[in-house]
Coordinates of C-alpha atoms in Angstrom, one line a residue:
X3 CA 23.7 -43.1 -77.1
X4 CA 22.8 -39.4 -77.8
X5 CA 23.2 -37.0 -74.9
X6 CA 20.1 -35.8 -73.1
X7 CA 18.1 -33.0 -74.8
X8 CA 17.5 -29.6 -73.1
X9 CA 14.0 -30.7 -72.1
X10 CA 15.2 -34.1 -70.7
X11 CA 18.0 -32.4 -68.8
X12 CA 15.6 -29.8 -67.3
X13 CA 13.2 -32.5 -66.3
X14 CA 15.9 -34.3 -64.5
X15 CA 17.2 -31.1 -62.8
X16 CA 13.7 -30.3 -61.5
X17 CA 13.4 -33.8 -60.2
X18 CA 16.7 -33.3 -58.3
X19 CA 15.6 -29.9 -57.0
X20 CA 12.3 -31.2 -55.7
X21 CA 13.8 -34.4 -54.3
X22 CA 17.0 -32.7 -53.0
X23 CA 19.0 -35.4 -54.9
X24 CA 21.7 -35.6 -57.5
X25 CA 22.9 -38.0 -60.1
X26 CA 25.1 -40.7 -58.5
X27 CA 27.4 -43.4 -59.7
X28 CA 27.2 -47.0 -58.7
X29 CA 30.8 -47.6 -57.6
X30 CA 33.7 -46.1 -55.7
X31 CA 37.1 -45.6 -57.3
X32 CA 40.3 -45.6 -55.2
X33 CA 43.2 -44.0 -57.1
X34 CA 46.7 -44.5 -55.7
X35 CA 48.2 -41.2 -54.5
X36 CA 51.5 -42.2 -56.0
X37 CA 50.0 -41.9 -59.5
X38 CA 50.1 -38.1 -59.0
X39 CA 53.8 -38.0 -58.1
X40 CA 55.4 -41.0 -59.9
X41 CA 57.7 -40.1 -62.7
X42 CA 57.3 -43.5 -64.3
X43 CA 53.5 -43.1 -64.3
X44 CA 53.8 -39.6 -65.7
X45 CA 56.0 -40.8 -68.6
X46 CA 53.4 -43.5 -69.3
X47 CA 50.6 -41.0 -69.4
X48 CA 52.6 -38.9 -71.9
X49 CA 52.9 -42.0 -74.1
X50 CA 49.2 -42.4 -73.8
X51 CA 48.6 -38.8 -74.9
X52 CA 50.9 -39.3 -77.9
X53 CA 49.0 -42.3 -79.0
X54 CA 45.4 -41.0 -78.8
X55 CA 43.5 -38.4 -80.8
X56 CA 43.9 -35.5 -78.3
X57 CA 42.3 -32.0 -78.6
X58 CA 45.0 -29.6 -79.7
X59 CA 42.9 -26.4 -80.3
X60 CA 39.5 -25.3 -81.6
X61 CA 39.0 -25.0 -85.4
X62 CA 38.4 -21.3 -84.8
X63 CA 42.1 -20.9 -83.8
X64 CA 43.1 -21.9 -87.3
X65 CA 40.1 -20.6 -89.3
X66 CA 41.8 -19.4 -92.5
X67 CA 44.6 -20.5 -94.8
X68 CA 48.0 -20.1 -93.2
X69 CA 46.6 -19.8 -89.6
X70 CA 48.8 -21.8 -87.3
X71 CA 49.4 -22.8 -83.7
X72 CA 52.7 -24.1 -82.4
X73 CA 53.1 -25.5 -78.9
X74 CA 54.3 -28.5 -77.0
X75 CA 51.8 -31.4 -76.6
X76 CA 52.7 -34.4 -74.4
X77 CA 56.3 -33.2 -74.3
X78 CA 56.6 -32.9 -78.1
X79 CA 56.8 -29.5 -80.0
X80 CA 54.1 -29.6 -82.7
X81 CA 52.9 -27.2 -85.4
X82 CA 49.4 -27.3 -86.9
X83 CA 48.5 -25.1 -89.8
X84 CA 45.5 -24.8 -92.2
X85 CA 46.7 -25.1 -95.8
X86 CA 45.7 -23.2 -98.9
X87 CA 43.4 -26.1 -99.6
X88 CA 41.6 -25.6 -96.3
X89 CA 43.0 -28.8 -94.8
X90 CA 44.5 -28.7 -91.3
X91 CA 47.8 -30.5 -91.0
X92 CA 50.1 -31.2 -88.1
X93 CA 53.9 -31.6 -88.0
X94 CA 56.7 -32.2 -85.6
X95 CA 58.0 -28.7 -85.1
X96 CA 61.6 -29.3 -86.1
X97 CA 63.6 -28.1 -89.1
X98 CA 65.0 -31.0 -91.1
X99 CA 68.4 -29.4 -91.3
X100 CA 69.5 -29.0 -87.6
X101 CA 66.2 -29.5 -85.8
X102 CA 65.4 -25.9 -84.6
X103 CA 61.7 -25.2 -84.2
X104 CA 60.4 -23.3 -87.2
X105 CA 57.4 -21.6 -85.5
X106 CA 56.2 -20.5 -82.1
X107 CA 53.0 -19.2 -80.7
X108 CA 50.2 -18.6 -83.1
X109 CA 49.6 -16.4 -86.2
X110 CA 49.3 -16.6 -90.0
X111 CA 52.1 -17.5 -92.4
X112 CA 52.3 -18.8 -95.9
X113 CA 55.9 -20.0 -95.3
X114 CA 57.7 -21.2 -92.2
X115 CA 61.4 -20.1 -92.2
X116 CA 63.8 -21.7 -89.7
X117 CA 65.5 -18.9 -87.8
X118 CA 68.8 -20.8 -87.7
X119 CA 69.7 -21.1 -91.4
X120 CA 66.5 -20.0 -93.3
X121 CA 65.4 -23.3 -94.6
X122 CA 61.8 -22.7 -95.7
X123 CA 58.7 -24.8 -95.6
X124 CA 55.2 -24.4 -97.0
X125 CA 51.9 -24.8 -95.2
X126 CA 51.8 -28.4 -96.6
X127 CA 55.1 -29.1 -94.8
X128 CA 57.1 -29.3 -98.1
X129 CA 60.7 -28.0 -98.1
X130 CA 60.5 -25.1 -100.5
X131 CA 64.0 -23.5 -100.3
X132 CA 67.5 -24.3 -99.0
X133 CA 69.8 -21.3 -99.0
X134 CA 73.1 -22.3 -100.5
X135 CA 71.6 -25.5 -101.9
X136 CA 74.9 -26.4 -103.6
X137 CA 76.4 -27.0 -100.2
X138 CA 73.9 -29.9 -99.7
X139 CA 74.4 -32.0 -102.8
X140 CA 72.8 -35.2 -101.3
X141 CA 69.7 -33.6 -99.8
X142 CA 66.5 -34.3 -101.7
X143 CA 63.9 -31.6 -100.9
X144 CA 61.1 -34.0 -101.6
X145 CA 62.1 -36.2 -98.7
X146 CA 63.1 -33.4 -96.3
X147 CA 59.7 -31.8 -95.6
X148 CA 58.4 -31.3 -92.0
X149 CA 57.6 -34.6 -90.5
X150 CA 53.8 -35.1 -90.1
X151 CA 52.2 -36.7 -87.1
X152 CA 50.3 -40.0 -87.4
X153 CA 46.9 -38.4 -87.9
X154 CA 44.9 -35.1 -87.7
X155 CA 41.1 -34.9 -87.6
X156 CA 38.8 -31.9 -87.5
X157 CA 35.6 -32.9 -85.7
X158 CA 32.9 -31.0 -83.9
X159 CA 34.8 -27.7 -84.2
X160 CA 37.9 -29.2 -82.7
X161 CA 41.3 -30.2 -84.0
X162 CA 42.4 -33.7 -82.8
X163 CA 46.1 -34.7 -83.2
X164 CA 47.3 -38.2 -82.9
X165 CA 51.1 -38.2 -82.7
X166 CA 51.9 -41.9 -83.0
X167 CA 50.2 -45.2 -83.7
X168 CA 46.9 -45.0 -81.7
X169 CA 45.9 -47.2 -78.8
X170 CA 42.2 -46.4 -79.3
X171 CA 39.8 -43.8 -80.7
X172 CA 40.0 -41.9 -77.4
X173 CA 37.6 -39.0 -77.1
X174 CA 36.3 -39.6 -80.7
X175 CA 34.0 -42.4 -79.5
X176 CA 30.5 -41.0 -79.4
X177 CA 31.8 -37.4 -79.8
X178 CA 28.8 -35.0 -79.6
X179 CA 28.2 -31.9 -81.7
X180 CA 30.2 -29.3 -79.7
X181 CA 31.4 -26.2 -81.5
X182 CA 30.0 -24.4 -84.7
X183 CA 31.8 -22.4 -87.3
X184 CA 30.3 -19.2 -85.8
X185 CA 32.0 -19.8 -82.5
X186 CA 35.1 -17.6 -83.1
X187 CA 37.8 -17.3 -80.5
X188 CA 37.9 -13.8 -78.8
X189 CA 40.7 -14.5 -76.3
X190 CA 43.4 -17.1 -75.5
X191 CA 45.0 -17.5 -72.1
X192 CA 47.9 -19.7 -71.0
X193 CA 49.7 -20.1 -67.7
X194 CA 51.4 -22.8 -65.6
X195 CA 50.3 -24.2 -62.2
X196 CA 52.4 -26.3 -59.8
X197 CA 50.1 -29.3 -59.8
X198 CA 49.7 -32.6 -61.6
X199 CA 47.4 -32.3 -64.6
X200 CA 44.9 -34.9 -63.2
X201 CA 44.5 -33.0 -59.9
X202 CA 43.4 -29.9 -61.9
X203 CA 41.2 -31.9 -64.3
X204 CA 39.3 -33.5 -61.4
X205 CA 38.1 -30.1 -60.2
X206 CA 35.7 -29.8 -63.2
X207 CA 34.3 -33.3 -63.0
X208 CA 32.1 -33.1 -60.0
X209 CA 29.8 -30.6 -58.1
X210 CA 30.2 -32.2 -54.7
X211 CA 32.7 -29.4 -53.8
X212 CA 30.6 -26.4 -55.0
X213 CA 29.2 -25.3 -51.6
X214 CA 32.5 -25.8 -49.8
X215 CA 35.1 -24.5 -52.3
X216 CA 33.0 -22.0 -54.2
X217 CA 30.9 -20.7 -51.3
X218 CA 31.1 -17.0 -52.4
X219 CA 31.6 -17.4 -56.1
X220 CA 29.5 -20.1 -57.8
X221 CA 27.4 -21.4 -54.9
X222 CA 25.2 -18.3 -54.5
X223 CA 24.0 -18.8 -58.1
X224 CA 23.7 -22.6 -57.9
X225 CA 22.8 -25.6 -55.8
X226 CA 24.6 -27.7 -53.2
X227 CA 25.8 -31.0 -54.8
X228 CA 23.2 -31.1 -57.6
X229 CA 24.4 -32.3 -61.0
X230 CA 23.3 -34.3 -64.0
X231 CA 26.1 -36.7 -65.1
X232 CA 26.3 -38.6 -68.4
X233 CA 29.1 -41.0 -69.2
X234 CA 29.6 -41.6 -73.0
X235 CA 32.4 -43.4 -74.7
X236 CA 35.5 -42.4 -72.8
X237 CA 34.1 -38.9 -72.1
X238 CA 31.6 -37.5 -69.7
X239 CA 29.1 -34.6 -69.3
X240 CA 28.5 -32.8 -66.0
X241 CA 25.7 -30.2 -65.9
X242 CA 25.8 -27.6 -63.1
X243 CA 22.4 -25.9 -62.9
X244 CA 21.8 -22.3 -61.7
X245 CA 18.9 -21.4 -59.4
X246 CA 17.5 -19.3 -62.3
X247 CA 16.5 -22.6 -64.0
X248 CA 13.4 -22.3 -61.8
X249 CA 11.9 -19.6 -64.0
X250 CA 11.3 -22.3 -66.7
X251 CA 8.7 -24.0 -64.6
X252 CA 6.2 -21.4 -65.7
X253 CA 7.0 -21.5 -69.4
X254 CA 5.7 -24.0 -72.0
X255 CA 8.0 -27.0 -72.4
X256 CA 8.6 -26.2 -76.0
X257 CA 10.3 -22.9 -74.9
X258 CA 12.6 -24.6 -72.5
X259 CA 16.3 -23.9 -73.1
X260 CA 19.4 -24.5 -71.1
X261 CA 21.0 -21.2 -72.3
X262 CA 21.8 -19.1 -69.3
X263 CA 20.4 -21.7 -66.9
X264 CA 23.4 -24.1 -66.5
X265 CA 27.1 -24.6 -66.9
X266 CA 27.4 -27.5 -69.3
X267 CA 30.8 -29.2 -69.1
X268 CA 31.9 -31.9 -71.6
X269 CA 35.0 -33.8 -70.6
X270 CA 37.0 -35.0 -73.6
X271 CA 39.4 -37.8 -72.7
X272 CA 42.0 -37.4 -71.6
X273 CA 42.9 -33.8 -70.9
X274 CA 40.4 -31.3 -72.4
X275 CA 36.9 -30.0 -71.7
X276 CA 34.5 -27.5 -73.0
X277 CA 32.4 -25.4 -70.6
X278 CA 29.3 -23.6 -72.0
X279 CA 28.4 -20.7 -69.7
X280 CA 25.9 -17.9 -70.0
X281 CA 27.8 -15.6 -72.3
X282 CA 30.8 -17.5 -73.6
X283 CA 32.2 -21.0 -74.1
X284 CA 35.6 -22.1 -72.9
X285 CA 37.8 -24.9 -74.3
X286 CA 40.4 -25.8 -71.6
X287 CA 43.3 -28.0 -72.4
X288 CA 45.5 -29.2 -69.5
X289 CA 48.9 -29.8 -70.9
X290 CA 51.3 -31.8 -68.7
X291 CA 54.7 -30.1 -68.3
X292 CA 56.1 -32.3 -65.6
X293 CA 54.7 -34.6 -63.0
X294 CA 53.9 -31.6 -60.8
X295 CA 53.4 -28.8 -63.4
X296 CA 50.6 -28.2 -65.8
X297 CA 50.1 -25.6 -68.5
X298 CA 46.5 -24.3 -68.9
X299 CA 45.5 -23.4 -72.4
X300 CA 42.1 -21.6 -72.4
X301 CA 40.3 -20.6 -75.5
X302 CA 37.4 -18.2 -74.9
X303 CA 34.7 -18.3 -77.6
X304 CA 31.4 -16.9 -78.5
X305 CA 28.4 -19.1 -77.7
X306 CA 26.4 -20.9 -80.4
X307 CA 23.3 -18.9 -80.0
X308 CA 24.9 -15.5 -80.0
X309 CA 24.5 -14.7 -83.7
X310 CA 24.7 -11.0 -84.6
X311 CA 23.8 -10.1 -81.0
X312 CA 27.1 -11.3 -79.6
X313 CA 28.3 -8.8 -77.0
X314 CA 32.1 -9.3 -76.6
X315 CA 32.3 -6.9 -73.6
X316 CA 29.7 -8.9 -71.7
X317 CA 31.5 -12.2 -72.7
X318 CA 34.8 -10.9 -71.4
X319 CA 33.2 -9.8 -68.1
X320 CA 31.6 -13.3 -67.8
X321 CA 35.0 -14.9 -68.6
X322 CA 36.9 -12.7 -66.2
X323 CA 34.4 -13.6 -63.4
X324 CA 35.0 -17.3 -64.0
X325 CA 38.7 -16.9 -64.3
X326 CA 39.1 -14.8 -61.1
X327 CA 36.8 -16.7 -58.9
X328 CA 35.9 -20.3 -59.6
X329 CA 39.0 -21.2 -61.6
X330 CA 41.3 -19.5 -59.1
X331 CA 39.7 -21.5 -56.3
X332 CA 40.0 -24.8 -58.3
X333 CA 43.6 -24.0 -59.0
X334 CA 44.3 -23.3 -55.3
X335 CA 42.7 -26.7 -54.3
X336 CA 44.8 -28.6 -56.8
X337 CA 48.0 -26.9 -55.8
X338 CA 47.2 -27.6 -52.1
X339 CA 46.7 -31.3 -52.8
X340 CA 50.0 -31.4 -54.7
X341 CA 51.8 -29.9 -51.8
X342 CA 50.4 -32.5 -49.4
X343 CA 51.3 -35.5 -51.6
X344 CA 54.6 -35.9 -49.8
X345 CA 52.9 -36.0 -46.4
X346 CA 52.2 -39.7 -46.7
X347 CA 48.8 -39.2 -45.2
X348 CA 47.0 -40.9 -48.1
X349 CA 47.9 -44.1 -49.9
X350 CA 44.7 -43.6 -52.1
X351 CA 42.2 -40.9 -52.9
X352 CA 38.6 -42.1 -52.7
X353 CA 36.1 -40.9 -55.4
X354 CA 32.6 -41.7 -54.2
X355 CA 29.2 -41.9 -55.9
X356 CA 28.9 -38.2 -56.3
X357 CA 32.2 -38.3 -58.3
X358 CA 31.3 -40.8 -60.9
X359 CA 32.8 -38.9 -63.8
X360 CA 36.2 -38.9 -62.0
X361 CA 36.0 -42.6 -61.5
X362 CA 35.1 -43.0 -65.2
X363 CA 38.1 -40.9 -66.2
X364 CA 40.6 -42.9 -64.1
X365 CA 39.2 -46.2 -65.4
X366 CA 39.9 -45.1 -68.9
X367 CA 43.3 -43.7 -68.1
X368 CA 44.4 -46.8 -66.2
X369 CA 43.2 -49.0 -69.1
X370 CA 45.3 -47.0 -71.5
X371 CA 48.4 -46.9 -69.4
X372 CA 48.1 -50.7 -69.3
X373 CA 48.0 -50.7 -73.1
X374 CA 51.2 -48.8 -73.3
X375 CA 52.8 -51.3 -71.0
X376 CA 51.8 -54.1 -73.4
X377 CA 53.5 -52.4 -76.3
X378 CA 52.2 -52.5 -79.9
X379 CA 51.0 -56.0 -79.8
X380 CA 47.5 -54.9 -78.7

């Protein structure tokens, strides 16, 4: 099913404002607290991530030929690069000689040269040069290129990487139109928090906490526990309206637009989401480092409607406000929960009717962890 249009969303928001209500789910999910601290469960989740099309970066991060991003995904060093033919490819980031990683960070290269012995690879992964090739008489360059992952897809302005034989189509089921070519990246941030990746992810999946946790940051601009929630495929959408949406009541319906009136969050199963704010868009990827560590990768991009009027200074101020207030508060909450896991106070965490998107997420993840347990016969 297509997601609600701006007009449909605004109608629903006004109904909630007038009725002092919010979208609610029809079930309660109880998630075992041990699933946030169990090493066995963590390893199973990494296997799931390796066997799904998972968001690696926005297309804008590898916009031109030779543009690349190298980082660890689900515990595996990967390299993605846009070739001279415009096609994005992904490889296991390991030299075929002695296994050293051939790239790090991001940038633009026509050739990737291993720092250890200078074996050189093209953007298509082919082995181009072996220094002192006469010392390797049995090595066939044609069969010693960088090893590709199972699949790469460029969809809706995002790069999806599937490392191994897939369990399902993951986030690609019913994927909406998300990012356009004009949405270039103006900043990238990465840092590590001492919290399980799911604890961090849950903070962006409900608005039940806005008044309590964000009392002086987001709440003065928004509402208490008022959200529109849509579940689609394995993904979800959570819309957080600002009080300024009220100004639309006096405008003709054909002029209604969500721009500047909501924060629109699209959760992409399992570990990424986009947030469309007033002056910028964020893609956030929560990369598991260990059972109690998560690397945030945040791409800050221009909004779709910016056009030639894009004001990067304003976008950066907008992004800094979100980073230093709301995200900081969400991070503190996740780390606090992580610290209390060993207390034994909770055998389960209970996600109620106002937290339907979290329940949806855990149902999908539990299903996929079960698939891993059943092996390749599925």
